[in-house]
Amino acid sequence: MSQRRTLILIAAVVVGILAAFLVWNYTKGIQDEAYSDAERVKVYLVDTQIARGTPGNLAMQAIVEEQIPRKFKPANAIESLDDIAGQVARTDLVPNQVVVADMFVAAGDPDAIVSAADKITKVRNVDMTTFTVTASSDNAVAGLIAPGDYVNVLVKSFATAVSGAAGSTPTDDGEQPAATVSDPQARYVYQKAQVLFVGTTSVEQAGATPPPAEGAAAPVASSTQITLLLPVQATQILASLPPESIYFSLVSKDFEPKPTGEIEISPPPAENPQILTPYGPTGARGND
């Protein structure tokens, strides 16, 4: 009985090997038939991604030589890497693209120029613009805001800022007159606005910056320029406010905006047993 099982097992293995060989031979035959009349010619393929504006001399390092059937070779495929020397990539190039002549253009070609405006994309299918304000570290989360972050936009002494008291005509001695503040409250003008640039640093550039050495403190800017990505009307509103009155508060990416309004600060929250802390009477950690 054991010998019979062994013979059956051997037969099954032989049949499996034979079937695998027949499948391989059939597949190879189809491939050989497909390419039997196709002369293979040299082309240049993109091996790793090439960013728009990359000089041709650098792009050569990301391009490899390959052989493909002649019928698949584009008519305008480059014949030599020298064909792209002194030029720049017209668009972003992705792996396995055959390099053709019109992928590279003269360095001054407008299509190849990388501009900060390329980073201004539509939000919810609405055209965007930018708003930049130079803020001190006190107004901008101690300089911790980074490109790609979201911030709430707070205006100090909102009623005064909106009424234009902060922009009153200077007195004869050049000093600003004291403003009469009828409503000292700060108010949020916008919530969860997207930060496009900090200074001239974009999201991509910030991500490429190596982290500080272990144990080293991250540098803190004493003053920074914050550029927000906003609809046109929002830009107009923020530009109408005194920049020194604008404060940014950092929020998480999953922060959910909710309407805010005037606040009651008399008596102070710490004297109200229903409030006491910013997180409620039991504090941030409850009864832990």
Coordinates of C-alpha atoms in Angstrom, one line a residue:
M1 CA 0.0 0.0 0.0
S2 CA 2.9 2.4 0.9
Q3 CA 4.6 1.6 -2.4
R4 CA 1.5 2.4 -4.3
R5 CA 1.2 5.8 -2.6
T6 CA 4.8 6.5 -3.4
L7 CA 4.2 5.7 -7.1
I8 CA 1.1 8.0 -7.2
L9 CA 3.1 10.8 -5.6
I10 CA 5.9 10.4 -8.1
A11 CA 3.5 10.4 -10.9
A12 CA 1.8 13.5 -9.6
V13 CA 5.1 15.4 -9.4
V14 CA 6.0 14.3 -12.9
V15 CA 2.7 15.5 -14.2
G16 CA 3.1 18.8 -12.4
I17 CA 6.6 19.4 -13.8
L18 CA 5.4 18.5 -17.3
A19 CA 2.4 20.9 -17.0
A20 CA 4.7 23.7 -15.8
F21 CA 7.0 23.1 -18.8
L22 CA 4.2 23.1 -21.3
V23 CA 2.8 26.4 -19.9
W24 CA 6.3 28.0 -20.0
N25 CA 6.9 26.7 -23.5
Y26 CA 3.5 28.0 -24.6
T27 CA 4.1 31.4 -23.1
K28 CA 7.6 31.7 -24.6
G29 CA 6.2 30.6 -28.0
I30 CA 3.6 33.4 -27.9
Q31 CA 6.3 36.0 -26.9
D32 CA 8.7 34.8 -29.6
E33 CA 5.9 34.9 -32.1
A34 CA 5.0 38.5 -31.0
Y35 CA 8.5 39.7 -31.4
S36 CA 9.7 37.4 -34.3
D37 CA 9.2 40.2 -36.8
A38 CA 10.0 43.1 -34.4
E39 CA 13.5 44.5 -34.6
R40 CA 14.6 45.8 -31.2
V41 CA 16.1 49.2 -31.1
K42 CA 17.7 51.5 -28.5
V43 CA 15.7 54.0 -26.6
Y44 CA 16.2 56.0 -23.4
L45 CA 13.8 55.4 -20.5
V46 CA 13.2 57.5 -17.3
D47 CA 14.5 55.3 -14.5
T48 CA 13.7 57.5 -11.5
Q49 CA 11.4 60.5 -11.3
I50 CA 12.7 63.8 -12.8
A51 CA 11.2 67.0 -11.6
R52 CA 10.2 69.8 -13.9
G53 CA 13.1 72.3 -14.4
T54 CA 15.8 69.7 -13.7
P55 CA 18.9 70.4 -15.9
G56 CA 19.4 67.9 -18.6
N57 CA 23.0 67.2 -17.4
L58 CA 21.5 66.1 -14.0
A59 CA 18.6 64.3 -15.5
M60 CA 21.0 62.0 -17.4
Q61 CA 21.7 60.3 -14.1
A62 CA 18.0 59.3 -13.9
I63 CA 17.8 57.9 -17.5
V64 CA 18.8 54.5 -18.7
E65 CA 19.3 52.8 -22.1
E66 CA 16.8 50.1 -23.0
Q67 CA 15.9 47.9 -26.0
I68 CA 12.3 47.8 -27.2
P69 CA 10.6 46.7 -30.5
R70 CA 11.0 49.3 -33.2
K71 CA 7.2 49.7 -33.6
F72 CA 7.0 51.0 -30.1
K73 CA 9.7 53.6 -30.5
P74 CA 8.3 57.2 -30.7
A75 CA 9.2 59.1 -33.8
N76 CA 10.7 61.9 -31.7
A77 CA 12.6 59.8 -29.3
I78 CA 16.1 61.1 -28.5
E79 CA 19.0 59.3 -30.1
S80 CA 21.6 60.3 -27.6
L81 CA 21.8 61.8 -24.1
D82 CA 23.6 64.7 -25.7
D83 CA 20.3 65.7 -27.2
I84 CA 19.2 67.0 -23.8
A85 CA 22.4 68.6 -22.7
G86 CA 22.0 72.3 -21.8
Q87 CA 18.2 71.9 -21.6
V88 CA 15.8 71.4 -18.7
A89 CA 12.9 69.1 -18.1
R90 CA 9.6 70.7 -19.4
T91 CA 7.4 68.7 -17.0
D92 CA 7.7 66.1 -14.3
L93 CA 8.8 62.9 -15.8
V94 CA 7.9 59.5 -14.3
P95 CA 9.7 56.1 -14.5
N96 CA 9.4 54.0 -17.7
Q97 CA 8.6 56.9 -19.9
V98 CA 10.5 56.9 -23.2
V99 CA 12.5 60.1 -23.4
V100 CA 11.4 62.2 -26.4
A101 CA 12.7 65.5 -27.7
D102 CA 9.9 67.7 -26.5
M103 CA 10.3 66.6 -22.8
F104 CA 13.3 68.9 -22.6
V105 CA 13.3 72.6 -23.6
A106 CA 15.6 75.7 -23.3
A107 CA 16.3 76.8 -19.8
G108 CA 14.3 80.0 -20.3
D109 CA 11.2 78.3 -21.5
P110 CA 8.2 79.5 -19.4
D111 CA 6.8 76.0 -19.3
A112 CA 9.9 74.8 -17.5
I113 CA 10.2 77.6 -14.9
V114 CA 9.3 76.4 -11.4
S115 CA 7.3 79.1 -9.7
A116 CA 5.8 79.5 -6.2
A117 CA 2.5 80.1 -8.0
D118 CA 2.5 76.4 -9.0
K119 CA 1.7 75.6 -5.4
I120 CA -1.5 77.7 -5.4
T121 CA -4.1 75.0 -6.0
K122 CA -7.9 75.2 -6.0
V123 CA -9.7 74.3 -2.8
R124 CA -13.2 72.8 -3.2
N125 CA -12.9 73.8 -6.9
V126 CA -12.5 77.5 -5.9
D127 CA -9.5 79.5 -7.1
M128 CA -7.1 80.5 -4.3
T129 CA -4.8 83.4 -3.7
T130 CA -2.4 84.2 -0.8
F131 CA -2.1 86.5 2.2
T132 CA 1.2 87.1 3.9
V133 CA 1.7 88.8 7.3
T134 CA 4.9 89.3 9.2
A135 CA 4.3 88.3 12.7
S136 CA 6.5 88.3 15.9
S137 CA 7.1 85.0 17.6
D138 CA 4.4 86.0 20.2
N139 CA 1.8 86.4 17.4
A140 CA 2.9 83.2 15.6
V141 CA 3.1 80.4 18.1
A142 CA 6.7 81.2 19.1
G143 CA 7.8 80.5 15.5
L144 CA 6.6 76.9 15.6
I145 CA 4.3 77.2 12.6
A146 CA 5.4 75.1 9.6
P147 CA 4.3 75.0 6.0
G148 CA 1.3 72.6 5.7
D149 CA 0.0 73.4 9.2
Y150 CA -3.5 74.8 9.9
V151 CA -4.1 77.9 12.0
N152 CA -6.9 79.8 13.5
V153 CA -6.7 83.5 12.8
L154 CA -7.3 85.7 15.9
V155 CA -7.7 89.5 15.9
K156 CA -6.9 91.3 19.2
S157 CA -9.2 94.1 20.2
F158 CA -11.5 93.1 17.3
A159 CA -13.9 96.1 17.5
T160 CA -11.0 98.6 17.6
A161 CA -9.3 96.9 14.6
V162 CA -12.5 96.8 12.6
S163 CA -13.4 100.3 13.3
G164 CA -10.0 101.5 12.1
A165 CA -9.0 103.1 15.5
A166 CA -5.6 101.4 15.1
G167 CA -5.1 103.4 11.9
S168 CA -6.0 106.9 13.3
T169 CA -4.2 110.0 12.0
P170 CA -1.0 110.8 14.0
T171 CA -1.0 113.9 16.1
D172 CA 1.2 116.9 15.3
D173 CA 4.2 115.4 17.2
G174 CA 3.9 112.2 15.1
E175 CA 2.5 110.0 17.8
Q176 CA -0.6 107.8 17.4
P177 CA -3.5 109.0 19.5
A178 CA -4.8 106.7 22.2
A179 CA -7.6 104.6 20.9
T180 CA -10.9 104.4 22.8
V181 CA -11.6 100.7 23.1
S182 CA -15.3 99.9 23.6
D183 CA -14.8 96.2 23.1
P184 CA -11.4 94.8 24.1
Q185 CA -12.3 91.2 23.1
A186 CA -10.2 89.2 20.7
R187 CA -12.3 87.4 18.0
Y188 CA -11.5 84.6 15.6
V189 CA -11.8 85.9 12.0
Y190 CA -11.1 82.5 10.4
Q191 CA -10.6 79.0 11.6
K192 CA -8.3 76.3 10.1
A193 CA -6.6 78.3 7.4
Q194 CA -3.9 76.5 5.6
V195 CA -0.3 77.7 5.8
L196 CA 1.3 77.6 2.3
F197 CA 4.7 79.1 3.1
V198 CA 6.7 80.2 6.2
G199 CA 9.2 82.7 4.9
T200 CA 10.1 81.3 1.5
T201 CA 9.9 77.7 2.7
S202 CA 7.3 75.5 1.1
V203 CA 5.8 72.2 2.4
E204 CA 8.2 70.2 0.1
Q205 CA 11.2 72.1 1.3
A206 CA 10.3 71.8 4.9
G207 CA 9.9 68.0 4.5
A208 CA 13.4 67.8 2.9
T209 CA 15.1 69.6 5.9
P210 CA 16.9 67.1 8.1
P211 CA 15.7 67.0 11.7
P212 CA 17.9 68.5 14.4
A213 CA 20.5 66.2 16.0
E214 CA 19.2 64.1 18.9
G215 CA 19.0 66.3 22.0
A216 CA 19.3 69.5 20.1
A217 CA 16.5 72.1 20.3
A218 CA 14.8 73.1 17.1
P219 CA 15.6 76.7 16.0
V220 CA 12.9 79.2 17.0
A221 CA 12.4 82.2 14.8
S222 CA 12.0 85.6 16.5
S223 CA 10.0 86.9 13.6
T224 CA 8.5 85.1 10.7
Q225 CA 6.4 85.6 7.6
I226 CA 3.3 83.4 7.4
T227 CA 1.7 83.0 4.0
L228 CA -1.9 81.5 4.0
L229 CA -3.7 79.9 1.1
L230 CA -7.1 81.7 0.9
P231 CA -10.0 82.6 -1.3
V232 CA -9.9 86.1 -2.7
Q233 CA -12.5 87.5 -0.3
A234 CA -10.8 86.1 2.7
T235 CA -7.5 87.8 1.6
Q236 CA -9.4 91.1 1.3
I237 CA -10.8 90.7 4.8
L238 CA -7.4 90.0 6.4
A239 CA -5.7 92.7 4.5
S240 CA -8.3 95.2 5.9
L241 CA -7.1 94.5 9.5
P242 CA -4.0 95.9 11.2
P243 CA -1.3 93.3 10.8
E244 CA 0.0 93.8 14.4
S245 CA -3.5 92.8 15.7
I246 CA -3.4 89.4 13.9
Y247 CA -2.5 86.4 16.0
F248 CA -2.2 82.8 14.8
S249 CA -3.1 79.8 16.9
L250 CA -2.0 76.3 15.8
V251 CA -4.6 73.6 15.4
S252 CA -4.4 69.9 14.5
K253 CA -5.2 68.6 11.1
D254 CA -8.3 66.9 12.3
F255 CA -9.6 70.1 14.1
E256 CA -13.3 70.6 13.4
P257 CA -14.2 74.3 13.1
K258 CA -17.2 75.4 15.0
P259 CA -18.9 78.9 15.2
T260 CA -17.5 81.2 18.0
G261 CA -18.9 84.4 19.3
E262 CA -18.5 86.9 22.1
I263 CA -17.2 85.6 25.4
E264 CA -18.2 86.4 28.9
I265 CA -15.1 87.3 31.0
S266 CA -16.7 88.8 34.0
P267 CA -16.3 87.1 36.4
P268 CA -13.1 85.4 35.3
P269 CA -13.5 81.7 34.3
A270 CA -11.4 80.6 37.3
E271 CA -14.0 82.0 39.6
N272 CA -16.8 80.1 37.9
P273 CA -17.2 76.6 39.5
Q274 CA -18.7 75.3 36.2
I275 CA -15.5 76.3 34.3
L276 CA -12.4 76.7 36.5
T277 CA -9.9 75.4 33.8
P278 CA -9.8 75.8 30.1
Y279 CA -10.9 72.1 29.8
G280 CA -13.8 72.2 32.3
P281 CA -14.0 71.9 36.1
T282 CA -12.1 68.6 36.3
G283 CA -9.2 69.8 34.1
A284 CA -7.5 68.3 31.1
R285 CA -7.0 64.8 32.6
G286 CA -10.3 64.6 34.5
N287 CA -10.0 62.4 37.6
D288 CA -6.8 60.6 36.4

